[in-house]
Short mmCIF file of C-alpha atoms and ligand atoms in Angstrom, two decimals:
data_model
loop_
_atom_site.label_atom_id
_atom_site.label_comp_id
_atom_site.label_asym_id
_atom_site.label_seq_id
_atom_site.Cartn_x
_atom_site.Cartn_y
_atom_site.Cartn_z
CA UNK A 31 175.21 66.27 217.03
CA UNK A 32 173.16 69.42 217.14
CA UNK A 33 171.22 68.47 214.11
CA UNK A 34 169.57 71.93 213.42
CA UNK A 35 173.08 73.82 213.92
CA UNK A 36 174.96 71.43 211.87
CA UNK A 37 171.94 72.24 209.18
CA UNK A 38 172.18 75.49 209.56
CA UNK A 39 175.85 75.56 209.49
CA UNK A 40 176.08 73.29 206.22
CA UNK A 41 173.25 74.43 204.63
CA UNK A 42 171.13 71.85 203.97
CA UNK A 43 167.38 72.30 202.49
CA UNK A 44 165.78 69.32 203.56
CA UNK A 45 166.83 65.68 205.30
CA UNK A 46 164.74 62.72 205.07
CA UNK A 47 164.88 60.13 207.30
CA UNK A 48 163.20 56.81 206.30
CA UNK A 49 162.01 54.47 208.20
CA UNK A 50 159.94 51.43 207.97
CA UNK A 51 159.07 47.94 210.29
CA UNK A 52 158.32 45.61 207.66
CA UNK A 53 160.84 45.70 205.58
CA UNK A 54 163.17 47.14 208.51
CA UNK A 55 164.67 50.25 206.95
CA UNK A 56 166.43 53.14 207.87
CA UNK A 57 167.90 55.54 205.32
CA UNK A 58 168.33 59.00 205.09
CA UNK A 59 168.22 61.14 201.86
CA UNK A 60 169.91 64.62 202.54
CA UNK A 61 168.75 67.58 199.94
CA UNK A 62 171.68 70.20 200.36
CA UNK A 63 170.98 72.59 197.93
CA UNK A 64 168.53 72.99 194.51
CA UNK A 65 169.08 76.07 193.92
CA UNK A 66 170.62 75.28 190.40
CA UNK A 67 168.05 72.44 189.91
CA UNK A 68 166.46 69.14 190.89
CA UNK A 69 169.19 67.51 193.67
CA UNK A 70 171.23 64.72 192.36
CA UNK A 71 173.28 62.05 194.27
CA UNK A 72 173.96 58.18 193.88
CA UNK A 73 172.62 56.04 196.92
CA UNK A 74 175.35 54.01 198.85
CA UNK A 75 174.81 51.28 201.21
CA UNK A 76 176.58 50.90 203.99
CA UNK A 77 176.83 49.31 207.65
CA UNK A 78 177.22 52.37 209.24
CA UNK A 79 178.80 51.73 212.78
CA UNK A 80 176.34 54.67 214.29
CA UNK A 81 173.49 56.36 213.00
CA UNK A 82 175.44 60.00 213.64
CA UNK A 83 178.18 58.56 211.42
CA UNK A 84 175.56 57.60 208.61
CA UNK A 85 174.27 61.30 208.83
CA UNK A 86 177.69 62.71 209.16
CA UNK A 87 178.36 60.85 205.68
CA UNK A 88 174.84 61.95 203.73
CA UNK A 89 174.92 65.58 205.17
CA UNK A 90 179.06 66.12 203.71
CA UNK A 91 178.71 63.98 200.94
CA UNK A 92 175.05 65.80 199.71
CA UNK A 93 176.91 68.93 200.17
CA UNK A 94 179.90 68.23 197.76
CA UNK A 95 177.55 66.89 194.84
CA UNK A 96 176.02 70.91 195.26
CA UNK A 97 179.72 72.40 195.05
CA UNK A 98 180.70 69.02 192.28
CA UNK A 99 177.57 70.16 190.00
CA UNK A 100 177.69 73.88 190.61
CA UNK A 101 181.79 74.01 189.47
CA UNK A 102 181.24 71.68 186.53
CA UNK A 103 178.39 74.63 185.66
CA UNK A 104 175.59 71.79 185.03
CA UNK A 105 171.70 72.60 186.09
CA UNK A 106 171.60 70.43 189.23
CA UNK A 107 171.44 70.57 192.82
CA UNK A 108 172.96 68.52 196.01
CA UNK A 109 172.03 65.52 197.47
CA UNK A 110 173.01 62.27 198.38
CA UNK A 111 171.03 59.11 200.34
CA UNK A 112 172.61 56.36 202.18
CA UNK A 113 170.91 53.26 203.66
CA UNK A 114 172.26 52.02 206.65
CA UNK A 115 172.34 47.68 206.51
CA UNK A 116 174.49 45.18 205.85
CA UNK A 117 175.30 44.07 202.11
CA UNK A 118 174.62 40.67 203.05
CA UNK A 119 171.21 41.82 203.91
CA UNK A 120 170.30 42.99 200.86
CA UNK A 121 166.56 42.32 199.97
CA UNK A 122 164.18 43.22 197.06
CA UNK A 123 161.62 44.78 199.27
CA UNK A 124 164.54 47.14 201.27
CA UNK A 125 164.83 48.98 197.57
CA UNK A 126 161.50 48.85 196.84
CA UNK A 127 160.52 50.47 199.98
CA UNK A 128 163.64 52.88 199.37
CA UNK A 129 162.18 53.82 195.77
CA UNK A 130 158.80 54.91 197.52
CA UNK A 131 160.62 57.32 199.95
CA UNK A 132 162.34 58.23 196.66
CA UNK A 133 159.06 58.46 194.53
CA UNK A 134 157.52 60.69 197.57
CA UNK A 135 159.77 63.50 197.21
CA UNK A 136 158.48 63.68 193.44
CA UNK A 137 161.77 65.10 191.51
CA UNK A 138 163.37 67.16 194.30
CA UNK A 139 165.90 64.06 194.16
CA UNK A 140 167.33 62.05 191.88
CA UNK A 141 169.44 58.73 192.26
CA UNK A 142 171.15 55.76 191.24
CA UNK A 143 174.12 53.47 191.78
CA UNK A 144 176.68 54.18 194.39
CA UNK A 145 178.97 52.07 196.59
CA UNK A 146 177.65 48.59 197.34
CA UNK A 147 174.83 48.81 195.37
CA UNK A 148 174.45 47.15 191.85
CA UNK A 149 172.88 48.02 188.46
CA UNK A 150 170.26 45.09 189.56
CA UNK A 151 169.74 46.70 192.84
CA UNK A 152 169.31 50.47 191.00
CA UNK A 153 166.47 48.59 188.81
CA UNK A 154 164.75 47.20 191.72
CA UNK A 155 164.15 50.69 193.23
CA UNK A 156 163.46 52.46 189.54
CA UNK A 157 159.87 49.34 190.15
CA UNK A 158 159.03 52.57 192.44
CA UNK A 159 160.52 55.69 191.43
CA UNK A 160 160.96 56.99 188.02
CA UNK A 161 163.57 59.61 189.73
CA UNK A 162 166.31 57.01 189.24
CA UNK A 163 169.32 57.32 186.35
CA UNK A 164 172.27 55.32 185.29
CA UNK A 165 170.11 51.86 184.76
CA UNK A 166 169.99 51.48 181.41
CA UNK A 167 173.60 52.73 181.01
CA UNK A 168 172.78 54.08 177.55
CA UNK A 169 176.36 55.58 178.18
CA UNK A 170 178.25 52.97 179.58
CA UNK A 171 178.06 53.90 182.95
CA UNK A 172 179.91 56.48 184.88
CA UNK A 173 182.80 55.24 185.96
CA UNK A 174 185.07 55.22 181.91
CA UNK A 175 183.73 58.99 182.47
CA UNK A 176 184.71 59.60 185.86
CA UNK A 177 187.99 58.15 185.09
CA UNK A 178 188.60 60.33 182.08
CA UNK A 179 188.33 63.16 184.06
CA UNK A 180 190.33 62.30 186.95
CA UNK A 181 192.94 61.91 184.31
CA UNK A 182 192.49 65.09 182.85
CA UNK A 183 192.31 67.01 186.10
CA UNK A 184 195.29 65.04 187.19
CA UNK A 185 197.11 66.54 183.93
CA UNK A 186 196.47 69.84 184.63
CA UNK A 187 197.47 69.69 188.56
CA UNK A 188 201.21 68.26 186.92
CA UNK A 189 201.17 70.88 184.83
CA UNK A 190 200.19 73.67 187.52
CA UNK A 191 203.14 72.31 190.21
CA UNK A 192 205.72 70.25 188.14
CA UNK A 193 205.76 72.45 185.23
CA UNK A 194 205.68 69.73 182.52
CA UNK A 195 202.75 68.35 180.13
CA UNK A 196 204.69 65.32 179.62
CA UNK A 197 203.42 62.68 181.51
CA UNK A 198 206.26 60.02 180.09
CA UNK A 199 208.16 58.64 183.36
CA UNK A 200 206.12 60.53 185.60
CA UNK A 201 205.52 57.93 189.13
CA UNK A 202 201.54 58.09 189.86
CA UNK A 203 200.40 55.78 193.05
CA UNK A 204 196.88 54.89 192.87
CA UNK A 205 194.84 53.43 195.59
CA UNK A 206 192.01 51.82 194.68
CA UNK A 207 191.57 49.68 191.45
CA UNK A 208 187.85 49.39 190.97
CA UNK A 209 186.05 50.69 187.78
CA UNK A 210 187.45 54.20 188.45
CA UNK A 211 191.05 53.06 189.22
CA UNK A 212 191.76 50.77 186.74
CA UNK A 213 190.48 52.89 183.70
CA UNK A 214 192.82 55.60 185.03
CA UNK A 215 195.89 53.54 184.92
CA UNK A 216 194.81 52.31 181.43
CA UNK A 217 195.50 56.41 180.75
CA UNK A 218 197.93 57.03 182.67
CA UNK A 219 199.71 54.10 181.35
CA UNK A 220 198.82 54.99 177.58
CA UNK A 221 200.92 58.20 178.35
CA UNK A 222 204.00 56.59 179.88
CA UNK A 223 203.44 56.71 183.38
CA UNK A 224 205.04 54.94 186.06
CA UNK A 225 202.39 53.03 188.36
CA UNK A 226 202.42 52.05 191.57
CA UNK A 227 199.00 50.44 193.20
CA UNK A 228 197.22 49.12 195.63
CA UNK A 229 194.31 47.15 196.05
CA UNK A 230 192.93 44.89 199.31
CA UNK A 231 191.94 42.96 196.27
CA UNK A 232 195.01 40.85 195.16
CA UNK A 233 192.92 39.84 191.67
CA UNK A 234 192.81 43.34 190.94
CA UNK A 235 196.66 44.41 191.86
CA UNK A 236 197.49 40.98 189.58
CA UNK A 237 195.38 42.18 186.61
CA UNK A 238 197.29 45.77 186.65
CA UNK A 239 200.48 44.40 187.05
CA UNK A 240 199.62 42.24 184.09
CA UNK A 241 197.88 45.01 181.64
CA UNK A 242 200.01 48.01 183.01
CA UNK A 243 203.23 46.67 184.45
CA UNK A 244 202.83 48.32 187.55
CA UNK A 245 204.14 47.83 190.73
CA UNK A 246 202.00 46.53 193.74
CA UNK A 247 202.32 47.59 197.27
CA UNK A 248 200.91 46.48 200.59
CA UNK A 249 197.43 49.00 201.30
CA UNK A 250 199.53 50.79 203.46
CA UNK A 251 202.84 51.80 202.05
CA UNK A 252 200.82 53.34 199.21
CA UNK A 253 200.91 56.61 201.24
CA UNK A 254 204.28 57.38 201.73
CA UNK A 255 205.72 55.84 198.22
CA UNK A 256 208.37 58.12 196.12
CA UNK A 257 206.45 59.58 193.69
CA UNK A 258 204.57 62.12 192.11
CA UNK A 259 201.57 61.82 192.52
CA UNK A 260 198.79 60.18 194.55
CA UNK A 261 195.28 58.96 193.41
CA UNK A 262 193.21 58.10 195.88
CA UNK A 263 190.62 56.24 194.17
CA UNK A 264 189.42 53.93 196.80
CA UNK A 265 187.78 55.46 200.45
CA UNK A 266 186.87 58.58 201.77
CA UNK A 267 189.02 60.48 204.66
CA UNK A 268 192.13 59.22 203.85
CA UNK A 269 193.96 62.32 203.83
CA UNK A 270 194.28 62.91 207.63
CA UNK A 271 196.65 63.98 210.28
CA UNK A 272 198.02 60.18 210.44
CA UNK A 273 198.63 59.66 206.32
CA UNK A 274 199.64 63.52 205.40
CA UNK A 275 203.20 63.81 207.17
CA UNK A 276 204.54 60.73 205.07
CA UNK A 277 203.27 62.00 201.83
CA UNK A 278 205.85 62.45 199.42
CA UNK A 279 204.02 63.35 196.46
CA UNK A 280 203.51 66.95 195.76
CA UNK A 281 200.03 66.15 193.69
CA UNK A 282 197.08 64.41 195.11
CA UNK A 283 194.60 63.97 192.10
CA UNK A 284 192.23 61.07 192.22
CA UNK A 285 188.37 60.19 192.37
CA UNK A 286 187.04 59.43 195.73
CA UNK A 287 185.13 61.48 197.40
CA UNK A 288 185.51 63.39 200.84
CA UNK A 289 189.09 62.83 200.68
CA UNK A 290 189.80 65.05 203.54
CA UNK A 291 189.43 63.87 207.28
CA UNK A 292 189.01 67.54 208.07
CA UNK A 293 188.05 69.28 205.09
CA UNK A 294 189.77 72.74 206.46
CA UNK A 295 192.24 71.25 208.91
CA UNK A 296 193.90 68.54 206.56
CA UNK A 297 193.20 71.03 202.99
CA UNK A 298 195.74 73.68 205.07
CA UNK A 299 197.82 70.27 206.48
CA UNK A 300 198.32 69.73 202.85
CA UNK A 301 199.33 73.47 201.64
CA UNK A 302 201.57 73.77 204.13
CA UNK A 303 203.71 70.97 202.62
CA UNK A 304 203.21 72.34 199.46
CA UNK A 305 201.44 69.42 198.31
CA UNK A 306 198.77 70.69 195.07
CA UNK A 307 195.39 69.03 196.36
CA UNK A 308 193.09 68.79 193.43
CA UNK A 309 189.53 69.00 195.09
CA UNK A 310 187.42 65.64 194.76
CA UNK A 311 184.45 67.24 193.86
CA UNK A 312 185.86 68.96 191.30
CA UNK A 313 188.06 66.52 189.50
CA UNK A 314 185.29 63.57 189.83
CA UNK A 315 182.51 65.14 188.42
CA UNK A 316 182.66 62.78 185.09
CA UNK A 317 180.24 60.35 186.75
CA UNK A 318 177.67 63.54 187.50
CA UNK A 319 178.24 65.03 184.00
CA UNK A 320 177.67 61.35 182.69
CA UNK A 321 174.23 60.92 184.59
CA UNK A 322 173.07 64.02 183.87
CA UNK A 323 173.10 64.18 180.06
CA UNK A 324 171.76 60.66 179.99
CA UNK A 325 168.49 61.95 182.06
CA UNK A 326 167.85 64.82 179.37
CA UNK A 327 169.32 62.52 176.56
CA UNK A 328 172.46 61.60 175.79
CA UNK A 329 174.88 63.61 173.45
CA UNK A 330 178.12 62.22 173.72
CA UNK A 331 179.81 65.09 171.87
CA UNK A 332 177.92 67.50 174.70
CA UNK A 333 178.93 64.80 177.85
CA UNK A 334 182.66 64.93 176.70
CA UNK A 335 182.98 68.81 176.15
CA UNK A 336 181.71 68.67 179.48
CA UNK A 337 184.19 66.55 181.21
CA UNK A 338 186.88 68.50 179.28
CA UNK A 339 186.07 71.63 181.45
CA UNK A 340 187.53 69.75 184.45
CA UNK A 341 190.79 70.66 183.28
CA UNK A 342 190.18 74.48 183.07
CA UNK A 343 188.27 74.87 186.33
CA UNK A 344 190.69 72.86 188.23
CA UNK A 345 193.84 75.06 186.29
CA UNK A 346 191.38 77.94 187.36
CA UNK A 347 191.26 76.98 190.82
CA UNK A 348 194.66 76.45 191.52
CA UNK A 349 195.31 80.13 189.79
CA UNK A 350 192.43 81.40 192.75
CA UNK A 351 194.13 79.66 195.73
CA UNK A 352 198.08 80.80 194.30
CA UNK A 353 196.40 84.68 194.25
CA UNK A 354 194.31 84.61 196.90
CA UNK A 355 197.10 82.22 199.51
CA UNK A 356 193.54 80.30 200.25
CA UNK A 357 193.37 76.40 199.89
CA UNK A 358 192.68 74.62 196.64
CA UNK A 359 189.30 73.48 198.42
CA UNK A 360 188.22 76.82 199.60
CA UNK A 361 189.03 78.31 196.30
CA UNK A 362 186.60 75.90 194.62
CA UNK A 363 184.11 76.58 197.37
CA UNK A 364 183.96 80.16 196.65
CA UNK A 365 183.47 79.43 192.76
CA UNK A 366 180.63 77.11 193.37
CA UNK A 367 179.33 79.18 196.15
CA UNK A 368 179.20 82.32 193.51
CA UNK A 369 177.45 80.44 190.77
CA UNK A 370 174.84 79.18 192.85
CA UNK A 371 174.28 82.81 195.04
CA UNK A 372 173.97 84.17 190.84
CA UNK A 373 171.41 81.81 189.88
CA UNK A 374 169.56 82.42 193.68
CA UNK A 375 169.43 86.48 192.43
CA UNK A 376 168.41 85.49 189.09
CA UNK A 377 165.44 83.64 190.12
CA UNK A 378 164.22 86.54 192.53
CA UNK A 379 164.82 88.59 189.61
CA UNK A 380 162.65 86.49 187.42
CA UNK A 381 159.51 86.71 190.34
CA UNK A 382 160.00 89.99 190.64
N1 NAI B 472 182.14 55.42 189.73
C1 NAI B 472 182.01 56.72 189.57
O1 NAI B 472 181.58 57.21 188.51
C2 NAI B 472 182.41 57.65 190.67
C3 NAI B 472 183.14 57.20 191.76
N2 NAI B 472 183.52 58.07 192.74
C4 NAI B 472 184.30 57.61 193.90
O2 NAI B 472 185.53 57.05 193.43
C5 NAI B 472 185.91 55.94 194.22
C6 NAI B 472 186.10 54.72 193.36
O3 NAI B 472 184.90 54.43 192.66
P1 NAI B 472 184.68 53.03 191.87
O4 NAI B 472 185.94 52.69 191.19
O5 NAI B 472 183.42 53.16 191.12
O6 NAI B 472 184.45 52.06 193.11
P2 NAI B 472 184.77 50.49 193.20
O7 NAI B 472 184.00 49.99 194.36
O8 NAI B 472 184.63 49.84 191.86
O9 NAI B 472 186.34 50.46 193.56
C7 NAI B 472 186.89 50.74 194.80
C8 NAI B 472 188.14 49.86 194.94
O10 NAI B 472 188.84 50.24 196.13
C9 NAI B 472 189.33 49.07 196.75
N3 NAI B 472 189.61 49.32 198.17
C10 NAI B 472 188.75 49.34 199.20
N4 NAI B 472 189.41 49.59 200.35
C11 NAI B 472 190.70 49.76 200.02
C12 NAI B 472 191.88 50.05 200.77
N5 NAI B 472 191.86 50.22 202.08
N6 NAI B 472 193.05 50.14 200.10
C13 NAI B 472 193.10 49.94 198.76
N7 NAI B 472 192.02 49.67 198.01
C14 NAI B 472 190.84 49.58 198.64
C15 NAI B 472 188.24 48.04 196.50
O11 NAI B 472 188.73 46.72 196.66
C16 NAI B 472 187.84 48.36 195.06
O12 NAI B 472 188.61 47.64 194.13
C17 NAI B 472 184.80 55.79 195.28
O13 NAI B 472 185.22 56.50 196.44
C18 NAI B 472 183.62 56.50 194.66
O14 NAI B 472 182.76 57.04 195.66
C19 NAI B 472 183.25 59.42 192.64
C20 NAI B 472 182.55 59.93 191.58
C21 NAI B 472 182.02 59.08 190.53
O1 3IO B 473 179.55 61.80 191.95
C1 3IO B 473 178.80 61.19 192.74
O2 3IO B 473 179.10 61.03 193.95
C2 3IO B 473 177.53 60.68 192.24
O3 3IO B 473 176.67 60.34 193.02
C3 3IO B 473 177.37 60.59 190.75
C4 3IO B 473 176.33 59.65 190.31
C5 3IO B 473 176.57 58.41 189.81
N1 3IO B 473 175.38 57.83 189.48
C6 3IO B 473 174.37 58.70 189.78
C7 3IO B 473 173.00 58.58 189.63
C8 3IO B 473 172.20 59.67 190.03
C9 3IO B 473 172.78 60.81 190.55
C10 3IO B 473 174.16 60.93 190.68
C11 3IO B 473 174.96 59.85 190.29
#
């Protein structure tokens, strides 16, 4: 990778690598944009198979928490950190080392809990950082948010291409039935909805079949089931050249992020078969929005009016891309690209 090109190209501020003997740690923390305020970003763990494919991940993931805050019009920049082990080689001095990297960039970036790290792990590293949030989980964590959105946005991408509000009988597949997942289906079933899931975990499939009656599939067939809609609510990159052609739904609505293998390539793959891709960084920003009003003090009433915007922006994105013939992605690009170019001009208006 031509790292300064890529940079360039992206538009990244800063990247971080970490490094350390003793413990042995590498980690990068990727600052994509502050320009609407201090860069936020959960930290994932993750045994990256190559140390381009660990900065691959931090550099595209740092850049959709800039466009996820920017279109949910909160105060906060882009970033994102992943550490690059094994979760079997978890240790107490790996986070605490982490936190100081963290506690060096004083504020410029602000963390917590992402995938394979837990709440315990999150309170080792806040021992050497206060730039951490989500640990006390005043709110009761992100995911219950993240999920309420995803509903939400899902609502509003039925209602944009099926032309119904009515959600009774409607057949939603959802991949993935971690905290996210399952607190969707608990909506999605509340409203009638048809389910159809997968999990690699058969405890979880078991538990939705038995709160939700739904129907489990093999990891696999979830892809080209008859229905709806699809949640992907598991991995990253699922929506690629391989999966697309044996999508049936004409809705893809769910939380993961990075969705698409090739954000442009696979975002036109999916127009063209007139399937309504609701962005992920639009329609997950619940757990952001959740974070974020517990670091300046939580107001529930504030957090919720908050996630409720995800169905406007997302109806207001889909209106863009019908008008303009553009993708559902780049259509949210350009609306978080013109909020954050407006707050850049006001703050060279305000030194000026
Ligand atoms: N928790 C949050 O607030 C937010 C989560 N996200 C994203 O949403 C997704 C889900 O998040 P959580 O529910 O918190 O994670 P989680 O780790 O609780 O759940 C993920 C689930 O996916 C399952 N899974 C893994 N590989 C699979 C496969 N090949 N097929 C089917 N299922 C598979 C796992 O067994 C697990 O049950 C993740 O991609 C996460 O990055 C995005 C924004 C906020
Ligand atoms: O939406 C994402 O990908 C996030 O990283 C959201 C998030 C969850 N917990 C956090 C703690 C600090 C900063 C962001 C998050």
């Amino acid at each position: 990778m031509n790292l300064f090109e890529t940079v360039t190209e992206m538009g990244h501020e800063q990247i971080l690598f970490c490094h350390g003997k003793d413990p042995d740690i590498k980690a990068i923390i990727a600052i994509h944009d502050t320009s609407l305020g201090p860069a936020m970003g959960a930290t994932r763990l993750w045994p990256y198979a190559s140390e381009a494919a660990a900065l691959k991940d931090a550099l595209r993931l740092s850049r959709g928490m800039t466009y996820k805050a920017a279109c949910a019009n909160i105060p906060v920049g882009g970033g994102k950190a992943v550490i690059i082990a094994n979760p079997e080689n978890k240790t107490e001095d790996l986070f605490r080392a982490y936190g100081r990297f963290v506690e060096s960039l004083k504020g410029r970036f602000i963390t917590g809990q992402d995938v394979n790290l837990t709440p315990e792990d999150v309170r080792t590293i806040s021992k050497e950082t206060q730039y951490v949030v989500g640990v006390e989980e005043r709110s009761g964590g992100p995911a219950p948010v993240t999920a309420w959105g995803v509903f939400l946005g899902l609502k509003a991408a039925v209602e944009f291409r099926l032309q119904t509000e009515n959600l009774k009988g409607l057949r939603v597949a959802v991949q993935g039935l971690g905290n996210v997942g399952q607190n969707l289906c608990r909506h999605l079933h509340e409203h009638g909805a048809k389910l159809f899931v997968t999990d690699i975990s058969p405890d979880k499939t078991e538990q939705v079949k038995r709160l939700f009656g739904a129907t489990v599939v093999e990891p696999d067939e979830i892809y080209s089931l008859d229905v709806d809609v699809l949640s992907p609510c598991a991995l990253g990159g699922i929506l690629n050249s391989e999966t697309i052609p044996r999508i049936k739904a004409s809705v893809i609505a769910g939380a993961a992020n990075n969705q698409l293998g090739v954000e442009v390539l696979h975002g036109q793959m999916l127009a063209a078969q007139e399937i309504l891709y609701a962005p992920d960084y639009v329609i997950n920003a619940g757990g952001l929005i959740n974070v974020y009003n517990e670091m300046i003090g939580y107001n529930e009433q504030r957090a919720f009016k908050q996630v409720n915007n995800i169905y406007d922006t997302l109806l207001e994105i889909f209106d863009r891309a019908q008008k303009q013939d553009i993708t559902t992605n780049d259509a949210s690009k350009q609306l978080a690209e013109d909020r954050i170019l407006k707050a850049r001009h006001l703050k060279t208006l305000a030194v000026v």
